[in-house]
Amino acid sequence: MDKSTLRYIMRRLLISIVTLFVIVFVLFLMLKLMPGTPFNDEKLTEAQRAQIYASYGLDKPVLTQFFIYVGNMLKGDFGISFAIQRNMPVAALVGPRIGISFGLGIGAVFIGTIFGLILGIVAALNRNHFWDSFATILSVIGVSIPSFVVCLLLLILLGVQFPVLPVIYNNSAPFKSAIIPMLAMSLGVIANVARFTRSEMIEVLGSEYILLAQAKGISRRRLIWMHAIRNCLIPVITVLGPIIVGLMTGSMVIEKICAIPGLGSLLVKAIEVRDYNVILAISFLYSALYIAVMLIIDVLYGIIDPRIRLGKGDA
Amino acid sequence: MAKEISTQKELDEFLEGYHVLDQDYELIDIPTRLDHDEVVPSSSFMHDVWVRFKSNKGALIGGAIILLFIILSFVCPMLSHYSFDAVNTAEQSMAPRIPGLEWISWFNGQGGIRQYTGEFANAYHYFGTDVLGRDLWVRCWEGCRISLFVAGTAVLVNVFIGIVYGMISGYFGGIVDSIMQRFQEVVNSIPTLVILTLLLLIMKPGLYTIIVALILTEWIGMARVTRAQVLKIKEEEFILASKTLGASGFFIIFKKVLPNIFGQIIIMAMFSIPNAIFYEAFLAMVGLGVPAPQASLGSLINDGFKSILVTPYLVIIPVVILGILMLSFNLLADGLRDAFDPKMKEM
């Protein structure tokens, strides 16, 4: 790794940290501006309310509150929940749900990428034949139709009409109940990856070095495996970023539909009852994940293909 | 193999001994009429675009379906004698029943909570009714119109903001561009999900809040495309020519740059409409949709979902409409992209 690569990574890292800080600040301010309070019990007197505010540190100036919050956050303390589970630490509330949500997401990305790659490559190798049309139709459908729509249709088909899978997430059978949401989430990934891989593969197959390799007389299998596929894999990394981000949004609704006890459903609940600290923690988590994914993909891509960063200051 | 020629002398010797024989060449008989000059009429760019667009069946079908849906969404609520917000508990959760299609088991009106008996023996709810006895046919098209309105308005405003932002950033460059780019970068790093949820907390859920939310999150893509296009066009020679002739920056931006990036903007706008429809539905699904009794496709799906086990048609019908609508917009956008920019076809 040369010096400029290192500088590039440092610069991206710095921007990411600043962005994350800005996000936390904006989130914090917005939540302070939010109408309503978690303590709107009518039985509370003014004095009692002031006392509650003081005990949660909500009476201090906003900026002081912010710095206290950030200080605690760095120590891994995200405050306590006001409404969902009164006085329960947010970290304890959020912690067990992270695994469920991320497990689903990673599973969907994994399945989707593998099947998408296979479909895209097969389509590109059999241009204008059955598999190509199949891949094209599937990707148009997968790209256009939101994952929760697919999830609902699958639920009706496999849960209601032919009850082979549970409709509602069952903690005792996590694998069986994860099938429908995972299928629904991976369809979009398959579509996106297949679409991109196909066009990339076609471009690679038409390039001059493939012609040269053919002219050298290497076997078709070797040509495809060693020369074509390897080179079409690199750009596919770039589409994974937006895909993962899209999955995050989609999973929120899917978690609600399938009653999965994940982050998304907790966020929805927290918004409904105005539980500041929970909203902040989950939003922060989502933002951090988003920025981390973007950063990793940018850096990875910058290392694999150094031409990318040239002249692309806004990467 | 022939003798290798490496020196000038060898070449000279070779050429000396080389004679062209009659049988070395043969005439290929192509009947060319040299006296006839074929005139190919020149066609304008927009005409080319139209010709390419017409040849794309998927795009035409998509466009036709969108047009049909728009017409239906205006006409159906007007023609039906049911109203989208008329609650009638006597007609609660009736199954779909369409005259003439009763032989299909989906549309025979059987299976709902209330049956088509007694005073409703001759009633027809094409898509059935919801838990409050509201006619779903009318509500679906009403919802379709609201979803389209939300998406359309948001995209229009986005195009405007995106063009202005992208043009200023791209055309003037330098420090202005730097600052605007950093700002865009930071805003872009906040997940849409987080922006949407927080914004809807501060503002009251409603039609215009959703539009504002969509504008706040979606303008960036438009601005980025515009900037990239402006940066490309700026270096072209006709811009230099215009500058040399003393044209003002204002004139160049509106008369020279804008017309050249128009195709890209239309493509981008078409792609962001289904996106906006999706986000509207998404917001409704997380409980931040249009307030009742108004209907949007998202809120209909959300309502229907509550009784998915008893009356699945309440969710299937709006879901299918939403799916078809988004598919059509994507097909249309694909077709437009190929028509405006055939080089992008393989992408």
XYZ file of C-alpha atoms in Angstrom:
662
model
C 0.000 0.000 0.000
C 1.642 3.214 -1.103
C 1.539 6.611 0.480
C -1.247 8.089 -1.618
C -3.534 5.146 -0.885
C -2.932 5.651 2.796
C -3.664 9.377 2.500
C -6.822 8.601 0.595
C -7.988 6.220 3.305
C -7.161 8.712 6.046
C -9.092 11.433 4.261
C -12.136 9.239 3.814
C -11.936 8.129 7.431
C -11.768 11.708 8.643
C -14.759 12.748 6.554
C -16.701 9.766 7.871
C -16.001 10.604 11.495
C -16.931 14.257 11.011
C -20.115 13.190 9.237
C -21.040 10.823 12.022
C -20.509 13.573 14.577
C -22.664 15.960 12.573
C -25.358 13.312 12.309
C -25.424 12.748 16.056
C -25.641 16.481 16.620
C -28.458 16.934 14.113
C -30.317 13.947 15.528
C -29.916 15.327 19.010
C -31.148 18.787 18.054
C -34.104 17.407 16.125
C -35.156 15.225 18.989
C -35.020 18.235 21.286
C -37.202 20.153 18.844
C -39.642 17.277 18.698
C -43.072 18.079 20.088
C -44.257 16.025 23.009
C -42.423 14.464 25.896
C -42.214 10.937 27.203
C -43.551 12.187 30.554
C -46.960 13.457 29.548
C -48.813 11.706 32.325
C -51.580 14.094 33.373
C -51.300 13.106 37.008
C -47.812 14.629 37.262
C -47.590 18.057 38.900
C -45.218 20.718 37.628
C -42.846 20.107 40.530
C -42.783 16.374 39.940
C -42.152 16.895 36.264
C -39.246 19.232 37.015
C -37.877 16.598 39.344
C -38.062 13.903 36.671
C -36.408 16.219 34.168
C -33.613 16.931 36.647
C -33.085 13.248 37.379
C -32.679 12.459 33.677
C -30.508 15.561 33.135
C -33.077 17.080 30.775
C -33.059 20.448 32.541
C -29.551 21.425 31.441
C -28.877 23.500 28.299
C -29.109 21.519 25.075
C -25.419 21.851 24.249
C -24.344 20.582 27.678
C -26.721 17.674 27.301
C -25.205 16.932 23.934
C -21.640 16.786 25.219
C -22.646 14.655 28.176
C -24.413 12.335 25.768
C -21.469 12.058 23.378
C -19.101 11.503 26.313
C -21.255 8.669 27.604
C -21.721 7.255 24.145
C -17.983 6.869 23.661
C -17.994 4.784 26.809
C -20.717 2.586 25.345
C -23.496 4.066 27.454
C -26.442 5.149 25.328
C -28.540 6.353 28.243
C -31.708 4.760 29.525
C -35.055 4.172 27.929
C -37.765 6.627 29.010
C -40.876 4.879 27.843
C -40.536 1.431 26.278
C -38.975 -0.219 29.328
C -38.625 2.529 31.876
C -35.072 2.934 33.217
C -33.721 0.022 31.238
C -30.353 0.833 29.633
C -30.777 1.397 25.912
C -27.752 -0.758 25.189
C -29.467 -3.707 26.894
C -32.685 -3.027 24.990
C -31.018 -2.671 21.597
C -28.213 -5.215 22.008
C -30.087 -8.502 21.585
C -31.991 -7.148 18.598
C -28.861 -6.255 16.624
C -28.040 -9.902 16.022
C -31.492 -10.704 14.637
C -31.626 -7.732 12.266
C -28.059 -8.033 11.048
C -28.314 -11.790 10.732
C -31.282 -11.367 8.398
C -29.582 -8.603 6.453
C -26.280 -10.411 6.036
C -28.085 -13.610 5.091
C -30.085 -11.778 2.435
C -26.995 -10.044 1.012
C -25.081 -13.324 0.975
C -27.813 -15.362 -0.738
C -28.666 -12.512 -3.068
C -25.091 -11.856 -4.162
C -24.320 -15.489 -4.882
C -27.487 -16.162 -6.851
C -27.273 -12.769 -8.529
C -23.717 -13.436 -9.691
C -24.596 -16.879 -11.011
C -27.683 -15.593 -12.803
C -25.859 -12.590 -14.258
C -22.940 -14.641 -15.548
C -25.153 -17.362 -16.993
C -27.278 -14.692 -18.688
C -24.240 -12.984 -20.184
C -22.815 -16.262 -21.485
C -26.121 -17.249 -23.097
C -27.021 -13.907 -24.569
C -30.485 -13.678 -26.097
C -31.373 -17.183 -24.997
C -33.727 -18.454 -22.334
C -31.564 -17.669 -19.297
C -30.875 -14.190 -20.523
C -34.557 -13.351 -20.922
C -35.264 -14.978 -17.594
C -32.584 -12.884 -15.875
C -33.792 -9.701 -17.565
C -37.409 -10.252 -16.550
C -36.437 -11.243 -13.018
C -34.212 -8.218 -12.577
C -36.809 -5.761 -13.836
C -39.346 -7.274 -11.439
C -36.893 -7.484 -8.556
C -35.668 -3.935 -9.001
C -39.141 -2.442 -9.324
C -41.181 -4.282 -6.750
C -40.427 -3.344 -3.133
C -39.278 -6.121 -0.835
C -42.220 -5.727 1.524
C -44.642 -6.328 -1.328
C -42.816 -9.568 -2.123
C -42.838 -10.399 1.569
C -46.601 -9.865 1.834
C -47.287 -11.973 -1.240
C -45.015 -14.757 0.019
C -46.702 -14.567 3.390
C -50.129 -14.966 1.834
C -48.939 -17.760 -0.430
C -46.742 -19.774 1.937
C -48.287 -18.780 5.244
C -52.008 -18.537 4.548
C -52.901 -20.410 1.357
C -50.421 -23.250 1.827
C -49.431 -23.000 5.481
C -45.952 -24.486 5.366
C -44.095 -21.619 7.017
C -44.973 -19.559 10.105
C -46.665 -16.216 9.448
C -45.249 -14.608 12.572
C -41.656 -14.785 13.707
C -41.226 -17.585 16.174
C -38.319 -17.307 18.573
C -38.128 -21.052 19.097
C -37.769 -21.696 15.367
C -35.660 -18.777 14.162
C -34.467 -20.510 11.026
C -37.852 -21.553 9.708
C -39.400 -18.175 10.419
C -36.517 -16.356 8.751
C -37.107 -17.996 5.383
C -39.900 -15.729 4.128
C -38.294 -12.414 5.154
C -34.921 -13.517 3.847
C -36.364 -14.626 0.522
C -38.198 -11.339 0.190
C -35.128 -9.305 1.016
C -32.785 -11.244 -1.229
C -34.941 -10.921 -4.347
C -34.000 -7.258 -4.717
C -30.340 -8.094 -4.187
C -30.449 -10.893 -6.756
C -32.074 -8.559 -9.264
C -29.587 -5.736 -8.772
C -26.505 -7.928 -8.740
C -27.658 -10.003 -11.717
C -28.428 -6.920 -13.762
C -25.072 -5.370 -13.034
C -23.061 -8.565 -13.433
C -24.659 -9.259 -16.779
C -23.789 -5.874 -18.258
C -20.310 -6.017 -16.759
C -19.708 -9.518 -18.080
C -20.869 -8.568 -21.559
C -18.507 -5.618 -21.523
C -15.608 -7.758 -20.340
C -16.309 -10.457 -22.934
C -16.213 -7.840 -25.651
C -12.909 -6.356 -24.540
C -9.604 -6.744 -26.361
C -7.735 -8.788 -23.805
C -10.383 -11.492 -24.052
C -9.886 -11.477 -27.813
C -6.156 -11.799 -27.239
C -6.667 -14.675 -24.828
C -8.891 -16.364 -27.380
C -6.294 -15.784 -30.073
C -3.727 -17.458 -27.828
C -5.985 -20.473 -28.013
C -6.892 -21.101 -24.368
C -9.890 -23.236 -23.591
C -13.267 -21.620 -23.201
C -13.582 -22.771 -19.609
C -10.251 -21.245 -18.666
C -11.097 -18.093 -20.583
C -14.332 -17.594 -18.654
C -13.122 -18.609 -15.217
C -9.664 -17.099 -15.195
C -10.030 -14.051 -17.401
C -13.634 -12.925 -17.617
C -15.277 -13.654 -14.274
C -12.447 -12.328 -12.175
C -12.551 -8.981 -13.883
C -16.283 -8.604 -13.769
C -16.388 -9.277 -10.030
C -14.579 -6.073 -9.069
C -17.225 -3.551 -10.161
C -19.952 -5.622 -8.544
C -18.534 -4.516 -5.183
C -19.723 -0.982 -5.914
C -23.370 -1.933 -6.252
C -23.310 -3.734 -2.922
C -23.189 -0.406 -1.044
C -26.506 0.974 -2.273
C -27.999 -2.517 -2.002
C -27.125 -2.844 1.676
C -28.523 0.611 2.345
C -31.722 -0.261 0.512
C -31.999 -3.434 2.538
C -31.807 -1.443 5.763
C -34.846 0.583 4.772
C -36.747 -2.387 3.447
C -36.013 -4.523 6.481
C -37.794 -2.061 8.738
C -41.123 -2.779 7.072
C -40.390 -6.474 6.725
C -39.643 -6.689 10.432
C -42.998 -5.127 11.096
C -44.830 -7.428 8.687
C -43.289 -10.631 10.016
C -43.245 -9.409 13.636
C -39.479 -9.919 13.849
C -38.063 -8.569 17.106
C -35.318 -6.584 15.374
C -33.991 -3.041 15.298
C -36.510 -1.741 12.784
C -39.563 -2.717 14.745
C -38.013 -1.254 17.902
C -37.385 2.038 16.084
C -40.990 2.190 14.901
C -42.170 1.555 18.441
C -39.770 4.130 19.885
C -41.026 6.761 17.460
C -44.602 6.047 18.458
C -43.922 6.512 22.168
C -41.260 9.221 21.696
C -38.483 7.391 23.471
C -35.606 9.808 22.677
C -32.655 7.718 23.695
C -33.803 4.622 21.869
C -34.480 6.604 18.680
C -31.081 8.248 18.961
C -29.243 5.002 19.572
C -30.868 3.136 16.682
C -30.563 6.051 14.284
C -26.922 6.350 15.251
C -26.434 2.645 14.706
C -28.019 2.800 11.261
C -25.985 5.858 10.301
C -22.763 4.315 11.570
C -23.457 1.137 9.635
C -24.292 3.081 6.507
C -21.150 5.189 6.710
C -19.001 2.172 7.531
C -20.338 0.246 4.528
C -19.736 3.209 2.235
C -16.254 3.707 3.624
C -15.259 0.058 3.308
C -16.533 -0.149 -0.242
C -14.804 3.076 -1.276
C -11.518 2.071 0.267
C -11.710 -1.472 -1.059
C -12.429 -0.185 -4.486
C -9.678 2.406 -4.242
C -7.183 -0.337 -3.402
C -8.379 -2.754 -6.073
C -8.564 -0.147 -8.777
C -6.434 2.936 -8.048
C -7.794 4.787 -11.077
C -11.060 5.318 -9.222
C -9.875 8.046 -6.906
C -8.211 10.107 -9.613
C -10.333 13.134 -10.341
C -13.135 11.866 -8.176
C -12.867 14.123 -5.179
C -16.462 13.538 -4.224
C -16.128 9.788 -3.991
C 5.037 -20.000 -46.430
C 6.402 -17.236 -48.599
C 9.933 -16.030 -48.321
C 10.409 -13.447 -45.629
C 11.134 -9.916 -46.750
C 13.388 -7.996 -44.408
C 15.400 -5.544 -46.455
C 14.468 -2.878 -48.967
C 16.368 -4.728 -51.645
C 14.353 -7.875 -51.153
C 11.148 -5.878 -51.337
C 12.202 -4.264 -54.592
C 13.010 -7.665 -56.049
C 9.679 -9.017 -54.927
C 7.721 -6.156 -56.430
C 9.610 -6.441 -59.694
C 8.561 -10.031 -60.144
C 4.953 -9.412 -59.059
C 2.308 -9.130 -61.724
C -1.373 -8.665 -61.187
C -3.320 -11.244 -63.139
C -6.922 -10.905 -64.190
C -8.114 -13.723 -61.990
C -6.594 -12.138 -58.900
C -9.599 -9.925 -58.509
C -13.230 -10.486 -59.238
C -16.024 -7.990 -59.482
C -18.783 -8.444 -56.958
C -21.985 -7.635 -58.712
C -23.763 -5.052 -56.657
C -26.308 -3.155 -58.710
C -25.417 0.413 -57.850
C -27.194 3.170 -59.682
C -24.625 5.845 -59.919
C -27.054 8.180 -61.607
C -29.410 8.030 -58.668
C -28.589 9.962 -55.509
C -30.518 8.720 -52.520
C -31.569 11.450 -50.127
C -31.844 10.390 -46.507
C -33.990 12.935 -44.747
C -32.300 14.451 -41.718
C -34.106 13.712 -38.493
C -33.977 15.787 -35.356
C -32.723 14.432 -32.051
C -36.196 14.306 -30.548
C -37.449 12.415 -33.595
C -34.672 9.836 -33.161
C -35.586 9.516 -29.523
C -39.214 8.935 -30.425
C -38.345 6.317 -33.038
C -36.125 4.442 -30.577
C -38.738 4.733 -27.850
C -41.495 3.408 -30.106
C -39.526 0.269 -30.865
C -39.297 -0.648 -27.175
C -42.333 -2.759 -26.357
C -41.775 -2.872 -22.588
C -41.632 0.895 -22.361
C -44.770 1.304 -24.457
C -46.674 -1.173 -22.299
C -45.390 0.542 -19.152
C -46.441 3.934 -20.464
C -49.876 2.632 -21.460
C -50.451 1.084 -18.024
C -49.423 4.297 -16.271
C -51.773 6.287 -18.481
C -54.573 3.805 -17.788
C -53.964 3.998 -14.049
C -53.964 7.791 -14.097
C -57.251 7.854 -16.010
C -58.803 5.192 -13.757
C -57.674 7.004 -10.628
C -59.503 10.132 -11.742
C -62.556 8.574 -13.327
C -63.408 5.702 -10.972
C -63.988 7.689 -7.782
C -66.178 10.061 -9.785
C -68.269 7.415 -11.528
C -68.812 5.073 -8.613
C -71.779 5.766 -6.387
C -69.684 4.768 -3.379
C -67.516 7.352 -1.674
C -63.969 6.704 -0.482
C -64.754 7.769 3.085
C -68.348 6.580 3.540
C -68.372 4.235 6.519
C -71.105 1.614 6.527
C -70.665 -1.186 9.054
C -73.492 -3.184 7.478
C -71.187 -3.733 4.499
C -68.157 -4.649 6.577
C -65.371 -6.689 4.926
C -67.284 -7.925 1.929
C -65.332 -9.959 -0.604
C -64.770 -8.676 -4.138
C -67.683 -9.171 -6.499
C -67.531 -8.099 -10.112
C -70.550 -8.450 -12.421
C -69.802 -10.860 -15.247
C -66.731 -12.263 -13.537
C -68.611 -14.133 -10.818
C -67.609 -17.470 -12.322
C -64.038 -16.744 -11.150
C -63.845 -17.806 -7.516
C -61.890 -14.660 -6.594
C -64.643 -12.311 -7.651
C -67.842 -14.098 -6.636
C -68.315 -12.233 -3.386
C -67.995 -15.336 -1.204
C -65.804 -15.505 1.868
C -66.067 -12.048 3.363
C -67.427 -11.298 6.822
C -70.713 -9.865 5.520
C -72.385 -11.577 2.572
C -74.139 -10.159 -0.455
C -77.587 -11.037 0.853
C -80.753 -9.174 1.732
C -80.589 -5.532 0.736
C -77.101 -6.008 -0.746
C -78.066 -8.903 -3.033
C -77.538 -6.689 -6.053
C -74.616 -4.698 -4.694
C -71.248 -4.972 -6.388
C -68.046 -4.023 -4.641
C -65.487 -4.718 -7.357
C -62.605 -5.023 -4.902
C -64.705 -5.732 -1.808
C -64.943 -3.503 1.238
C -62.654 -2.879 4.179
C -63.324 -3.365 7.896
C -65.299 -0.124 8.030
C -67.395 -1.048 5.016
C -65.707 1.408 2.672
C -65.606 0.406 -0.973
C -62.090 -0.738 -1.826
C -62.432 -0.121 -5.577
C -62.943 3.574 -4.975
C -60.355 3.713 -2.209
C -57.745 1.965 -4.336
C -58.035 4.433 -7.179
C -58.280 7.340 -4.761
C -55.122 6.010 -3.116
C -53.443 5.505 -6.453
C -54.124 9.143 -7.310
C -52.754 10.367 -3.989
C -49.644 8.209 -4.318
C -49.077 9.497 -7.842
C -49.685 13.054 -6.698
C -47.200 12.735 -3.848
C -44.574 11.155 -6.082
C -45.151 13.550 -8.963
C -45.010 16.691 -6.849
C -41.936 15.549 -4.964
C -40.091 14.654 -8.149
C -41.003 17.939 -9.850
C -39.656 19.960 -6.937
C -36.618 17.702 -6.774
C -35.855 18.244 -10.429
C -36.004 21.984 -9.878
C -33.799 21.958 -6.770
C -31.423 19.438 -8.302
C -30.989 21.422 -11.505
C -30.351 24.684 -9.681
C -27.954 23.127 -7.170
C -26.133 20.987 -9.699
C -25.817 23.793 -12.248
C -24.444 26.298 -9.781
C -22.077 23.745 -8.317
C -20.943 22.407 -11.669
C -20.819 25.582 -13.723
C -19.077 27.933 -11.327
C -16.733 25.350 -9.807
C -13.911 26.386 -7.495
C -14.613 27.176 -3.880
C -18.399 27.332 -4.398
C -18.335 23.841 -5.813
C -16.141 22.584 -2.980
C -18.441 23.870 -0.263
C -21.572 22.643 -2.016
C -20.008 19.234 -2.591
C -19.000 18.819 1.058
C -22.493 19.805 2.159
C -24.012 17.304 -0.235
C -21.598 14.645 0.962
C -22.605 15.095 4.590
C -26.334 15.132 3.819
C -25.877 12.067 1.667
C -24.232 10.196 4.523
C -27.367 10.340 6.637
C -29.520 7.332 5.832
C -32.811 8.249 4.204
C -34.538 6.176 6.816
C -33.222 8.361 9.634
C -34.062 11.640 7.891
C -37.585 10.481 7.115
C -38.439 9.225 10.561
C -37.060 12.253 12.359
C -38.705 14.706 10.025
C -42.055 13.072 10.444
C -41.652 13.297 14.179
C -41.240 17.034 14.066
C -43.962 17.663 11.525
C -47.490 16.323 11.719
C -48.078 13.258 9.526
C -49.913 14.302 6.400
C -49.762 14.573 2.662
C -47.499 17.613 2.498
C -45.181 16.355 5.206
C -44.545 13.256 3.124
C -43.829 15.408 0.079
C -41.366 17.546 2.069
C -39.706 14.406 3.409
C -39.315 13.016 -0.095
C -37.880 16.292 -1.337
C -35.372 16.471 1.489
C -34.016 13.024 0.783
C -34.230 12.692 -2.980
C -32.826 15.943 -4.357
C -29.235 14.804 -3.968
C -29.328 12.258 -6.757
C -30.720 14.844 -9.125
C -28.122 17.424 -8.133
C -25.323 14.916 -8.616
C -26.426 13.898 -12.096
C -26.897 17.531 -13.121
C -23.452 18.489 -11.828
C -21.745 15.604 -13.602
C -23.484 16.501 -16.853
C -22.675 20.204 -16.508
C -19.008 19.397 -15.878
C -18.980 17.359 -19.083
C -20.828 19.901 -21.222
C -18.806 22.831 -19.858
C -15.667 21.634 -21.601
C -17.342 21.314 -24.999
C -16.231 23.584 -27.768
C -19.605 25.155 -28.461
C -19.562 26.592 -24.946
C -16.153 28.081 -25.611
C -17.467 29.490 -28.869
C -20.394 31.020 -27.059
C -18.108 32.557 -24.462
C -15.835 33.944 -27.158
C -18.825 35.643 -28.728
C -19.416 37.339 -25.396
C -22.415 35.426 -24.072
C -23.225 35.931 -20.414
C -23.056 33.086 -17.896
C -26.823 33.262 -17.542
C -27.324 32.850 -21.275
C -24.900 29.934 -21.487
C -26.512 28.096 -18.593
C -30.058 28.382 -19.856
C -29.587 28.321 -23.605
C -26.588 26.071 -24.022
C -26.148 23.819 -21.018
C -29.742 23.159 -19.969
C -31.037 21.856 -23.308
C -28.100 19.471 -23.488
C -28.661 17.861 -20.123
C -32.411 17.698 -20.450
C -32.504 14.060 -21.516
C -30.508 12.955 -18.508
C -32.802 14.900 -16.203
C -35.933 13.335 -17.668
C -34.421 9.866 -17.251
C -33.444 10.599 -13.673
C -36.885 12.000 -12.870
C -38.604 8.957 -14.326
C -36.448 6.669 -12.236
C -37.154 8.595 -9.064
C -40.951 8.460 -9.408
C -41.195 4.750 -8.484
C -38.710 5.467 -5.740
C -40.972 8.164 -4.338
C -43.998 5.878 -4.569
C -42.032 3.272 -2.650
C -41.039 5.697 0.109
C -44.613 6.876 0.459
C -45.737 3.282 0.946
C -42.809 2.672 3.252
C -43.773 5.618 5.465
C -47.350 4.410 5.597
C -46.170 0.963 6.612
C -44.221 2.334 9.570
C -47.288 4.271 10.660
C -46.418 7.678 9.253
C -48.738 7.737 6.272
C -51.575 10.004 5.229
C -54.105 10.332 8.041
C -57.481 8.578 7.755
C -59.910 8.742 6.068
C -57.610 9.691 3.215
C -56.131 6.773 1.353
C -52.834 6.170 -0.362
C -51.586 2.865 -1.717
C -49.271 2.588 1.257
C -51.944 3.268 3.851
C -54.309 0.817 2.139
C -51.651 -1.888 2.335
C -50.995 -1.009 5.947
C -54.713 -1.199 6.816
C -55.266 -4.376 4.857
C -52.275 -6.008 6.478
C -54.016 -5.886 9.852
C -56.563 -8.434 8.654
C -54.357 -10.425 6.327
C -55.447 -13.792 7.727
C -59.192 -13.145 7.465
C -59.520 -11.044 4.335
C -56.287 -11.307 2.353
C -57.780 -9.493 -0.671
C -57.656 -6.256 1.336
C -53.894 -6.348 1.116
C -53.389 -8.299 -2.124
C -55.255 -5.826 -4.319
C -53.401 -2.635 -3.279
C -50.114 -4.553 -3.253
C -50.673 -5.747 -6.804
C -51.615 -2.235 -7.935
C -48.497 -0.826 -6.292
C -46.336 -3.525 -7.859
C -47.744 -3.001 -11.353
C -47.397 0.763 -11.031
C -43.753 0.589 -9.970
C -42.956 -1.985 -12.612
C -44.536 0.185 -15.300
C -42.602 3.254 -14.222
C -39.361 1.300 -14.271
C -40.094 -0.108 -17.726
C -40.947 3.357 -19.000
C -37.812 4.838 -17.460
C -35.662 2.064 -18.938
C -37.181 2.722 -22.338
C -36.621 6.466 -22.066
C -33.009 5.942 -21.029
C -32.348 3.692 -23.998
C -34.107 6.155 -26.267
C -32.206 9.203 -25.065
C -28.866 7.519 -24.693
C -28.505 4.345 -26.755
C -24.897 3.977 -25.605
C -26.143 3.186 -22.117
C -28.248 0.309 -23.382
C -26.067 -2.460 -22.046
C -25.856 -1.014 -18.573
